[in-house]
Amino acid sequence: MHLPSNEPFAGIPLAAPPSAAATPAARRCPRCGTGFAADAVFCIHDGTALLSDRAAQTLTGTLVAGQFLVEARLGEGGMGAVYRAVQVRMARPCALKVLRRDVASDSSTVARFRREASNSSQLFHPNIAALYDFGETSDGLFYLAMELVEGETLTTLVAREGALAPLRAASIVRQVADALAVADEHGVVHRDLKPDNVLLVPRRDGSDLAKVVDFGIAKATRVEGQRITRTGVVIGTPAFMSPEQLAGESDLDGRSDQYALGLIAFELLTGARAFPARTFGEATRRMVAEPPKLAEHRPDVAWPPGLQQVIDRALALDRTQRWPTATAFGAAFAQTIQAWQVPGSVAPGLAPGLAPGLAPGLAPGLAPGLMATPAVMRQRLIVIGAALLVLIAVVVVLTLI
């Protein structure tokens, strides 16, 4: 939006930017970066509310909401920036997520930001980064103060070490599954679960404590009359999105996050991404072409009977065919690996002595309803794939509109 310099904006005169001979800019537009005099309120170019020159560039060194002393900038996303801060009265370190001013001008985005805070405040679990506080400052700055998790992301870990030891992978997957189950109980879907959003904190005994972070695009799924993310708008990371999420469906539930966890589990075991993709179309084509196989990525490993089927069920294109809960998937995954790695253990759904001679296919009790002939399964994949591609085309058109 372009406004002439002599036209009032919301009843407040718009000041012109200072001349080259004038004193340094006291206020600055966070969108276009133009500097203004101290008495300016809105940018003459785009109408964005101005910040102090320092605050427009960084909040480092400032006191937010009278209680959070900002120490350093940690990163930036589509909705805003994240800072390391200290809650002064509690002397407690935290991660301060601040909504960008230009983004805050959109009412639907602010609604989603508030919804995130409301949702996250209900989630109490050792494997979820806690929310400490949220609100809006007197000058219109929206913020979230969250637990500062000082750990390593799964992305960094796998990049450094490659495939993890199976028992370690099982422990991580089970912890993340438990976190997702709690979120699902409160009607919250993460929508962007990926290795970057799972951090590992070392315990005293050397084991991993997994923490799921950034419910930044979480959505309440059981709030009647409200749809913060409208149908047709795709939010998430393509390589870890479920078929229904890629299709832009609005009625997502915990099974969508379970699908993402299935992809993470595959990556932890193989050190390779199941569906490497940068676009929605590429992700969809890979997804419907062929399910990822452990043996193809790690032919050097004698994978146990049933493990591929456990993952396949989590990655079912039809979400009604997935595990009923993330906890069920996490338990089956961990127990199957334990039965393989720990002598004397028995995998779920497998009778003792049956596993060594188990024919290729689905293990008894693991995936009822998924026994389809190759021809039927291929036909089903083609139909689902075509539907997904059509829906994604609609998403692209809606985005352009």
Tab-separated table of C-alpha atoms in Angstrom:
chain	number	residue	atom	x	y	z
A	1	MET	CA	0.000	0.000	0.000
A	2	HIS	CA	1.408	3.375	-1.006
A	3	LEU	CA	0.235	6.506	0.813
A	4	PRO	CA	1.130	10.056	-0.263
A	5	SER	CA	3.237	11.864	2.302
A	6	ASN	CA	0.557	14.488	2.872
A	7	GLU	CA	-2.273	12.046	3.426
A	8	PRO	CA	-3.265	11.221	7.032
A	9	PHE	CA	-3.157	7.587	8.160
A	10	ALA	CA	-5.713	6.569	10.805
A	11	GLY	CA	-5.992	10.207	11.847
A	12	ILE	CA	-2.257	10.561	12.541
A	13	PRO	CA	-0.040	12.608	10.199
A	14	LEU	CA	2.689	10.651	8.492
A	15	ALA	CA	6.112	12.226	8.933
A	16	ALA	CA	8.585	12.309	6.105
A	17	PRO	CA	11.921	10.567	6.549
A	18	PRO	CA	14.748	12.763	7.858
A	19	SER	CA	16.959	14.459	5.309
A	20	ALA	CA	20.577	13.501	4.859
A	21	ALA	CA	21.601	16.585	6.806
A	22	ALA	CA	19.262	15.782	9.674
A	23	THR	CA	20.182	13.902	12.821
A	24	PRO	CA	20.291	10.070	12.610
A	25	ALA	CA	16.911	8.322	12.378
A	26	ALA	CA	15.242	7.773	15.748
A	27	ARG	CA	12.530	5.428	14.446
A	28	ARG	CA	12.547	2.893	11.639
A	29	CYS	CA	10.076	0.864	9.594
A	30	PRO	CA	10.547	-2.863	10.344
A	31	ARG	CA	9.247	-3.766	6.867
A	32	CYS	CA	11.143	-1.514	4.443
A	33	GLY	CA	13.909	-0.254	6.740
A	34	THR	CA	13.304	3.458	6.107
A	35	GLY	CA	14.402	5.730	8.967
A	36	PHE	CA	12.206	8.507	10.414
A	37	ALA	CA	12.297	11.291	12.964
A	38	ALA	CA	11.387	10.661	16.598
A	39	ASP	CA	7.824	12.005	16.254
A	40	ALA	CA	6.880	9.760	13.303
A	41	VAL	CA	4.303	7.037	13.964
A	42	PHE	CA	3.708	5.194	10.680
A	43	CYS	CA	5.810	4.565	7.576
A	44	ILE	CA	4.835	6.802	4.638
A	45	HIS	CA	5.567	3.981	2.187
A	46	ASP	CA	3.551	1.075	3.572
A	47	GLY	CA	1.739	2.310	6.683
A	48	THR	CA	3.635	-0.041	9.022
A	49	ALA	CA	3.899	1.034	12.668
A	50	LEU	CA	7.385	2.345	13.369
A	51	LEU	CA	9.802	1.076	16.017
A	52	SER	CA	12.711	2.759	17.680
A	53	ASP	CA	15.705	2.448	15.369
A	54	ARG	CA	17.347	-0.098	17.672
A	55	ALA	CA	14.219	-2.160	18.280
A	56	ALA	CA	13.471	-2.301	14.550
A	57	GLN	CA	16.730	-4.141	14.006
A	58	THR	CA	17.001	-6.189	17.191
A	59	LEU	CA	15.522	-6.452	20.662
A	60	THR	CA	18.866	-7.406	22.163
A	61	GLY	CA	19.481	-5.470	25.369
A	62	THR	CA	15.861	-4.384	25.799
A	63	LEU	CA	13.360	-5.293	28.528
A	64	VAL	CA	10.188	-6.769	27.029
A	65	ALA	CA	6.916	-6.510	28.959
A	66	GLY	CA	8.848	-5.259	31.965
A	67	GLN	CA	10.164	-8.717	32.797
A	68	PHE	CA	12.140	-10.317	29.950
A	69	LEU	CA	15.681	-9.056	29.427
A	70	VAL	CA	16.703	-9.971	25.880
A	71	GLU	CA	20.266	-11.283	25.633
A	72	ALA	CA	20.727	-12.523	22.075
A	73	ARG	CA	18.917	-13.309	18.846
A	74	LEU	CA	18.625	-17.055	18.213
A	75	GLY	CA	16.871	-17.150	14.855
A	76	GLU	CA	14.001	-15.981	12.706
A	77	GLY	CA	11.029	-17.637	11.059
A	78	GLY	CA	8.114	-16.645	8.894
A	79	MET	CA	6.121	-15.168	11.768
A	80	GLY	CA	8.853	-13.540	13.796
A	81	ALA	CA	12.142	-13.808	15.619
A	82	VAL	CA	13.276	-15.900	18.579
A	83	TYR	CA	15.578	-14.507	21.266
A	84	ARG	CA	17.386	-15.843	24.272
A	85	ALA	CA	16.134	-13.908	27.293
A	86	VAL	CA	16.002	-13.997	31.076
A	87	GLN	CA	12.812	-13.641	33.073
A	88	VAL	CA	14.255	-11.161	35.545
A	89	ARG	CA	12.172	-11.823	38.644
A	90	MET	CA	12.556	-15.599	38.302
A	91	ALA	CA	16.176	-15.407	37.105
A	92	ARG	CA	15.030	-18.000	34.598
A	93	PRO	CA	16.411	-18.306	31.052
A	94	CYS	CA	13.787	-18.577	28.338
A	95	ALA	CA	13.213	-18.423	24.609
A	96	LEU	CA	11.265	-15.300	23.670
A	97	LYS	CA	9.304	-15.550	20.436
A	98	VAL	CA	8.237	-12.158	19.075
A	99	LEU	CA	5.760	-11.607	16.259
A	100	ARG	CA	6.974	-9.323	13.481
A	101	ARG	CA	5.195	-5.962	13.347
A	102	ASP	CA	4.198	-6.276	9.729
A	103	VAL	CA	2.844	-9.779	10.355
A	104	ALA	CA	0.923	-8.542	13.404
A	105	SER	CA	-1.047	-6.208	11.149
A	106	ASP	CA	-2.919	-9.261	9.826
A	107	SER	CA	-5.776	-10.167	12.153
A	108	SER	CA	-5.828	-13.852	11.160
A	109	THR	CA	-2.121	-14.199	11.936
A	110	VAL	CA	-2.558	-12.566	15.331
A	111	ALA	CA	-5.471	-14.910	15.988
A	112	ARG	CA	-3.259	-17.879	15.166
A	113	PHE	CA	-0.508	-16.490	17.400
A	114	ARG	CA	-2.955	-16.145	20.314
A	115	ARG	CA	-4.319	-19.606	19.610
A	116	GLU	CA	-0.802	-21.035	19.749
A	117	ALA	CA	-0.307	-19.506	23.173
A	118	SER	CA	-3.631	-20.814	24.424
A	119	ASN	CA	-2.945	-24.299	23.062
A	120	SER	CA	0.625	-24.507	24.311
A	121	SER	CA	-0.365	-23.376	27.789
A	122	GLN	CA	-2.374	-26.603	28.157
A	123	LEU	CA	0.513	-28.913	27.328
A	124	PHE	CA	2.442	-30.125	30.357
A	125	HIS	CA	4.812	-32.985	29.618
A	126	PRO	CA	8.531	-33.685	30.112
A	127	ASN	CA	8.934	-34.095	26.348
A	128	ILE	CA	7.311	-30.764	25.420
A	129	ALA	CA	8.974	-27.361	25.744
A	130	ALA	CA	6.871	-25.505	28.334
A	131	LEU	CA	5.178	-22.146	27.821
A	132	TYR	CA	5.919	-19.658	30.615
A	133	ASP	CA	4.022	-16.549	29.574
A	134	PHE	CA	2.481	-14.753	26.613
A	135	GLY	CA	0.918	-11.406	25.919
A	136	GLU	CA	1.093	-8.041	24.200
A	137	THR	CA	3.236	-5.108	25.294
A	138	SER	CA	1.912	-1.555	25.623
A	139	ASP	CA	3.387	-0.685	22.231
A	140	GLY	CA	1.736	-3.630	20.471
A	141	LEU	CA	4.490	-6.240	20.534
A	142	PHE	CA	3.134	-9.808	20.707
A	143	TYR	CA	5.378	-12.311	22.481
A	144	LEU	CA	5.632	-15.860	23.815
A	145	ALA	CA	8.077	-16.807	26.567
A	146	MET	CA	8.950	-20.495	26.400
A	147	GLU	CA	11.299	-22.967	27.994
A	148	LEU	CA	14.790	-22.528	26.597
A	149	VAL	CA	15.874	-25.972	25.426
A	150	GLU	CA	19.646	-26.048	25.124
A	151	GLY	CA	20.128	-29.205	23.171
A	152	GLU	CA	20.935	-30.602	19.748
A	153	THR	CA	18.367	-31.061	17.001
A	154	LEU	CA	17.860	-34.442	15.387
A	155	THR	CA	18.884	-32.818	12.113
A	156	THR	CA	22.307	-31.932	13.509
A	157	LEU	CA	22.711	-35.312	15.192
A	158	VAL	CA	21.934	-37.362	12.075
A	159	ALA	CA	24.096	-35.100	9.897
A	160	ARG	CA	27.033	-35.764	12.218
A	161	GLU	CA	26.528	-39.430	13.120
A	162	GLY	CA	24.343	-40.838	10.375
A	163	ALA	CA	21.977	-43.654	11.327
A	164	LEU	CA	21.502	-44.019	15.078
A	165	ALA	CA	21.768	-47.187	17.120
A	166	PRO	CA	18.310	-48.834	16.908
A	167	LEU	CA	17.689	-48.777	20.674
A	168	ARG	CA	18.562	-45.078	20.817
A	169	ALA	CA	16.231	-44.350	17.910
A	170	ALA	CA	13.487	-46.337	19.638
A	171	SER	CA	13.831	-44.307	22.836
A	172	ILE	CA	13.651	-40.999	20.968
A	173	VAL	CA	10.645	-42.012	18.872
A	174	ARG	CA	8.761	-43.268	21.899
A	175	GLN	CA	9.343	-40.010	23.803
A	176	VAL	CA	8.177	-37.895	20.875
A	177	ALA	CA	5.139	-40.153	20.488
A	178	ASP	CA	4.229	-39.584	24.135
A	179	ALA	CA	4.489	-35.816	23.623
A	180	LEU	CA	2.242	-35.960	20.567
A	181	ALA	CA	-0.297	-38.044	22.460
A	182	VAL	CA	-0.614	-35.333	25.117
A	183	ALA	CA	-1.070	-32.691	22.423
A	184	ASP	CA	-3.699	-34.829	20.710
A	185	GLU	CA	-5.605	-35.192	23.980
A	186	HIS	CA	-5.900	-31.392	24.059
A	187	GLY	CA	-6.930	-31.170	20.424
A	188	VAL	CA	-3.605	-29.735	19.299
A	189	VAL	CA	-1.818	-30.711	16.086
A	190	HIS	CA	1.813	-29.666	15.716
A	191	ARG	CA	1.570	-29.478	11.894
A	192	ASP	CA	5.314	-29.012	11.398
A	193	LEU	CA	6.925	-31.935	13.203
A	194	LYS	CA	10.391	-32.557	11.740
A	195	PRO	CA	13.934	-33.325	12.971
A	196	ASP	CA	14.606	-29.593	13.406
A	197	ASN	CA	11.784	-29.408	15.955
A	198	VAL	CA	12.990	-32.261	18.160
A	199	LEU	CA	15.885	-31.420	20.461
A	200	LEU	CA	17.915	-33.823	22.578
A	201	VAL	CA	19.092	-32.831	26.042
A	202	PRO	CA	21.579	-35.199	27.734
A	203	ARG	CA	20.435	-36.622	31.059
A	204	ARG	CA	22.828	-37.263	33.935
A	205	ASP	CA	23.027	-40.936	33.035
A	206	GLY	CA	23.951	-40.079	29.451
A	207	SER	CA	20.599	-40.999	27.927
A	208	ASP	CA	18.559	-38.673	25.714
A	209	LEU	CA	15.698	-36.474	26.846
A	210	ALA	CA	13.725	-35.597	23.723
A	211	LYS	CA	11.919	-32.256	23.644
A	212	VAL	CA	9.368	-31.290	21.007
A	213	VAL	CA	9.580	-27.557	20.345
A	214	ASP	CA	7.823	-24.935	18.253
A	215	PHE	CA	4.129	-25.543	18.235
A	216	GLY	CA	4.332	-22.304	16.224
A	217	ILE	CA	1.754	-23.358	13.676
A	218	ALA	CA	-0.246	-25.593	15.994
A	219	LYS	CA	-3.978	-25.475	15.580
A	220	ALA	CA	-6.807	-26.252	17.976
A	221	THR	CA	-8.807	-29.041	16.330
A	222	ARG	CA	-11.748	-29.114	18.732
A	223	VAL	CA	-12.727	-25.456	18.978
A	224	GLU	CA	-16.157	-25.096	17.428
A	225	GLY	CA	-16.814	-22.172	15.151
A	226	GLN	CA	-13.148	-21.258	14.652
A	227	ARG	CA	-10.807	-22.223	11.851
A	228	ILE	CA	-7.614	-20.277	12.226
A	229	THR	CA	-6.062	-21.962	9.186
A	230	ARG	CA	-8.581	-21.889	6.352
A	231	THR	CA	-9.127	-24.783	3.961
A	232	GLY	CA	-6.669	-24.800	1.076
A	233	VAL	CA	-3.803	-23.120	2.911
A	234	VAL	CA	-0.893	-25.514	3.376
A	235	ILE	CA	1.337	-24.997	6.410
A	236	GLY	CA	4.341	-27.163	7.178
A	237	THR	CA	7.542	-28.615	5.713
A	238	PRO	CA	6.876	-30.645	2.507
A	239	ALA	CA	9.287	-33.518	3.245
A	240	PHE	CA	7.475	-34.331	6.515
A	241	MET	CA	3.863	-33.526	5.688
A	242	SER	CA	1.078	-36.099	5.663
A	243	PRO	CA	-1.017	-36.708	2.519
A	244	GLU	CA	-4.006	-34.942	4.048
A	245	GLN	CA	-1.853	-31.976	5.020
A	246	LEU	CA	-0.369	-31.736	1.524
A	247	ALA	CA	-3.915	-31.745	0.197
A	248	GLY	CA	-4.714	-28.692	2.312
A	249	GLU	CA	-7.370	-30.415	4.416
A	250	SER	CA	-8.532	-28.433	7.436
A	251	ASP	CA	-9.645	-31.299	9.691
A	252	LEU	CA	-6.182	-32.538	10.648
A	253	ASP	CA	-5.726	-34.567	13.810
A	254	GLY	CA	-2.980	-36.405	15.671
A	255	ARG	CA	-2.620	-38.974	12.895
A	256	SER	CA	-1.047	-36.291	10.714
A	257	ASP	CA	1.704	-35.793	13.299
A	258	GLN	CA	2.032	-39.580	13.584
A	259	TYR	CA	2.820	-39.698	9.865
A	260	ALA	CA	5.603	-37.138	10.353
A	261	LEU	CA	6.956	-39.170	13.266
A	262	GLY	CA	7.012	-42.261	11.051
A	263	LEU	CA	9.234	-40.379	8.613
A	264	ILE	CA	11.481	-39.237	11.467
A	265	ALA	CA	11.754	-42.823	12.740
A	266	PHE	CA	12.803	-43.965	9.269
A	267	GLU	CA	15.460	-41.249	9.083
A	268	LEU	CA	16.880	-42.107	12.507
A	269	LEU	CA	17.292	-45.762	11.519
A	270	THR	CA	18.732	-45.197	8.044
A	271	GLY	CA	20.383	-41.791	8.229
A	272	ALA	CA	18.487	-40.898	5.048
A	273	ARG	CA	15.368	-38.841	4.398
A	274	ALA	CA	12.424	-40.991	3.338
A	275	PHE	CA	10.950	-38.437	0.920
A	276	PRO	CA	13.564	-35.785	0.116
A	277	ALA	CA	11.533	-32.910	-1.310
A	278	ARG	CA	11.577	-29.130	-1.453
A	279	THR	CA	8.133	-28.583	-2.945
A	280	PHE	CA	4.634	-29.892	-2.270
A	281	GLY	CA	4.432	-31.446	-5.737
A	282	GLU	CA	7.722	-33.288	-5.374
A	283	ALA	CA	6.751	-34.556	-1.931
A	284	THR	CA	3.446	-35.858	-3.275
A	285	ARG	CA	5.018	-37.641	-6.246
A	286	ARG	CA	7.522	-39.422	-4.021
A	287	MET	CA	4.887	-40.261	-1.442
A	288	VAL	CA	2.490	-42.019	-3.797
A	289	ALA	CA	5.186	-43.689	-5.924
A	290	GLU	CA	6.496	-46.156	-3.369
A	291	PRO	CA	6.722	-46.335	0.430
A	292	PRO	CA	10.267	-46.012	1.800
A	293	LYS	CA	11.977	-49.319	2.559
A	294	LEU	CA	14.556	-49.830	5.285
A	295	ALA	CA	16.304	-52.588	3.328
A	296	GLU	CA	16.813	-50.361	0.290
A	297	HIS	CA	18.488	-47.594	2.272
A	298	ARG	CA	20.424	-49.915	4.605
A	299	PRO	CA	20.885	-53.276	2.841
A	300	ASP	CA	23.744	-54.040	5.224
A	301	VAL	CA	21.330	-54.447	8.149
A	302	ALA	CA	19.308	-57.605	8.822
A	303	TRP	CA	16.118	-55.786	9.783
A	304	PRO	CA	13.774	-57.704	12.104
A	305	PRO	CA	10.456	-59.072	10.866
A	306	GLY	CA	7.668	-56.635	11.584
A	307	LEU	CA	9.669	-53.400	11.845
A	308	GLN	CA	9.001	-52.349	8.250
A	309	GLN	CA	5.317	-53.061	8.782
A	310	VAL	CA	5.211	-50.954	11.941
A	311	ILE	CA	6.574	-47.991	9.981
A	312	ASP	CA	4.387	-48.722	6.951
A	313	ARG	CA	1.285	-48.480	9.095
A	314	ALA	CA	2.317	-45.077	10.454
A	315	LEU	CA	2.886	-43.971	6.843
A	316	ALA	CA	-0.403	-45.284	5.441
A	317	LEU	CA	-1.779	-42.864	2.839
A	318	ASP	CA	-5.243	-43.366	4.304
A	319	ARG	CA	-5.071	-42.005	7.852
A	320	THR	CA	-7.815	-44.362	9.029
A	321	GLN	CA	-5.329	-47.199	8.441
A	322	ARG	CA	-2.617	-45.715	10.669
A	323	TRP	CA	-2.040	-46.549	14.309
A	324	PRO	CA	-4.934	-45.337	16.486
A	325	THR	CA	-2.588	-43.087	18.485
A	326	ALA	CA	0.991	-41.874	18.381
A	327	THR	CA	1.564	-43.769	21.624
A	328	ALA	CA	0.515	-47.032	19.959
A	329	PHE	CA	2.969	-46.427	17.132
A	330	GLY	CA	5.789	-45.452	19.493
A	331	ALA	CA	5.220	-48.529	21.634
A	332	ALA	CA	5.106	-50.931	18.675
A	333	PHE	CA	8.233	-49.358	17.184
A	334	ALA	CA	10.184	-49.537	20.439
A	335	GLN	CA	9.031	-53.048	21.344
A	336	THR	CA	9.858	-54.441	17.909
A	337	ILE	CA	13.365	-53.021	18.112
A	338	GLN	CA	13.811	-54.222	21.679
A	339	ALA	CA	12.774	-57.743	20.656
A	340	TRP	CA	15.417	-57.586	17.931
A	341	GLN	CA	18.210	-56.090	20.024
A	342	VAL	CA	17.545	-57.618	23.448
A	343	PRO	CA	17.620	-61.441	23.710
A	344	GLY	CA	14.486	-62.963	25.187
A	345	SER	CA	12.155	-60.126	24.178
A	346	VAL	CA	9.132	-60.698	21.949
A	347	ALA	CA	7.873	-58.252	19.332
A	348	PRO	CA	4.229	-57.115	19.578
A	349	GLY	CA	1.814	-59.316	17.677
A	350	LEU	CA	4.440	-61.997	16.969
A	351	ALA	CA	4.199	-65.366	18.639
A	352	PRO	CA	7.506	-66.769	19.971
A	353	GLY	CA	9.222	-68.828	17.291
A	354	LEU	CA	7.135	-67.346	14.475
A	355	ALA	CA	9.298	-64.359	13.602
A	356	PRO	CA	12.230	-66.203	11.914
A	357	GLY	CA	9.948	-67.880	9.388
A	358	LEU	CA	7.520	-65.040	8.893
A	359	ALA	CA	6.633	-64.658	5.252
A	360	PRO	CA	6.962	-61.262	3.573
A	361	GLY	CA	3.926	-59.096	4.214
A	362	LEU	CA	2.278	-57.739	7.300
A	363	ALA	CA	2.990	-59.228	10.684
A	364	PRO	CA	-0.053	-60.619	12.509
A	365	GLY	CA	-1.717	-57.997	14.680
A	366	LEU	CA	0.300	-55.092	13.313
A	367	ALA	CA	-1.807	-53.665	10.544
A	368	PRO	CA	-5.330	-55.092	10.271
A	369	GLY	CA	-7.140	-53.953	7.172
A	370	LEU	CA	-3.978	-53.245	5.178
A	371	MET	CA	-3.700	-56.612	3.444
A	372	ALA	CA	-4.318	-55.597	-0.145
A	373	THR	CA	-3.190	-57.332	-3.297
A	374	PRO	CA	-0.447	-55.573	-5.281
A	375	ALA	CA	-2.899	-54.664	-8.050
A	376	VAL	CA	-5.447	-53.236	-5.623
A	377	MET	CA	-2.769	-51.322	-3.734
A	378	ARG	CA	-1.339	-49.839	-6.930
A	379	GLN	CA	-4.808	-48.745	-8.015
A	380	ARG	CA	-5.427	-47.207	-4.596
A	381	LEU	CA	-2.136	-45.301	-4.744
A	382	ILE	CA	-2.907	-43.963	-8.220
A	383	VAL	CA	-6.330	-42.698	-7.140
A	384	ILE	CA	-5.018	-41.074	-3.963
A	385	GLY	CA	-2.029	-39.604	-5.779
A	386	ALA	CA	-4.183	-38.087	-8.500
A	387	ALA	CA	-6.500	-36.575	-5.906
A	388	LEU	CA	-3.568	-35.084	-4.011
A	389	LEU	CA	-2.068	-33.541	-7.137
A	390	VAL	CA	-5.405	-31.974	-8.076
A	391	LEU	CA	-5.844	-30.558	-4.580
A	392	ILE	CA	-2.303	-29.171	-4.561
A	393	ALA	CA	-3.005	-27.478	-7.884
A	394	VAL	CA	-6.024	-25.864	-6.241
A	395	VAL	CA	-3.815	-24.722	-3.351
A	396	VAL	CA	-1.402	-23.087	-5.789
A	397	VAL	CA	-4.247	-21.299	-7.570
A	398	LEU	CA	-5.689	-20.077	-4.267
A	399	THR	CA	-2.270	-18.822	-3.231
A	400	LEU	CA	-1.858	-16.887	-6.475
A	401	ILE	CA	-5.310	-15.389	-6.055
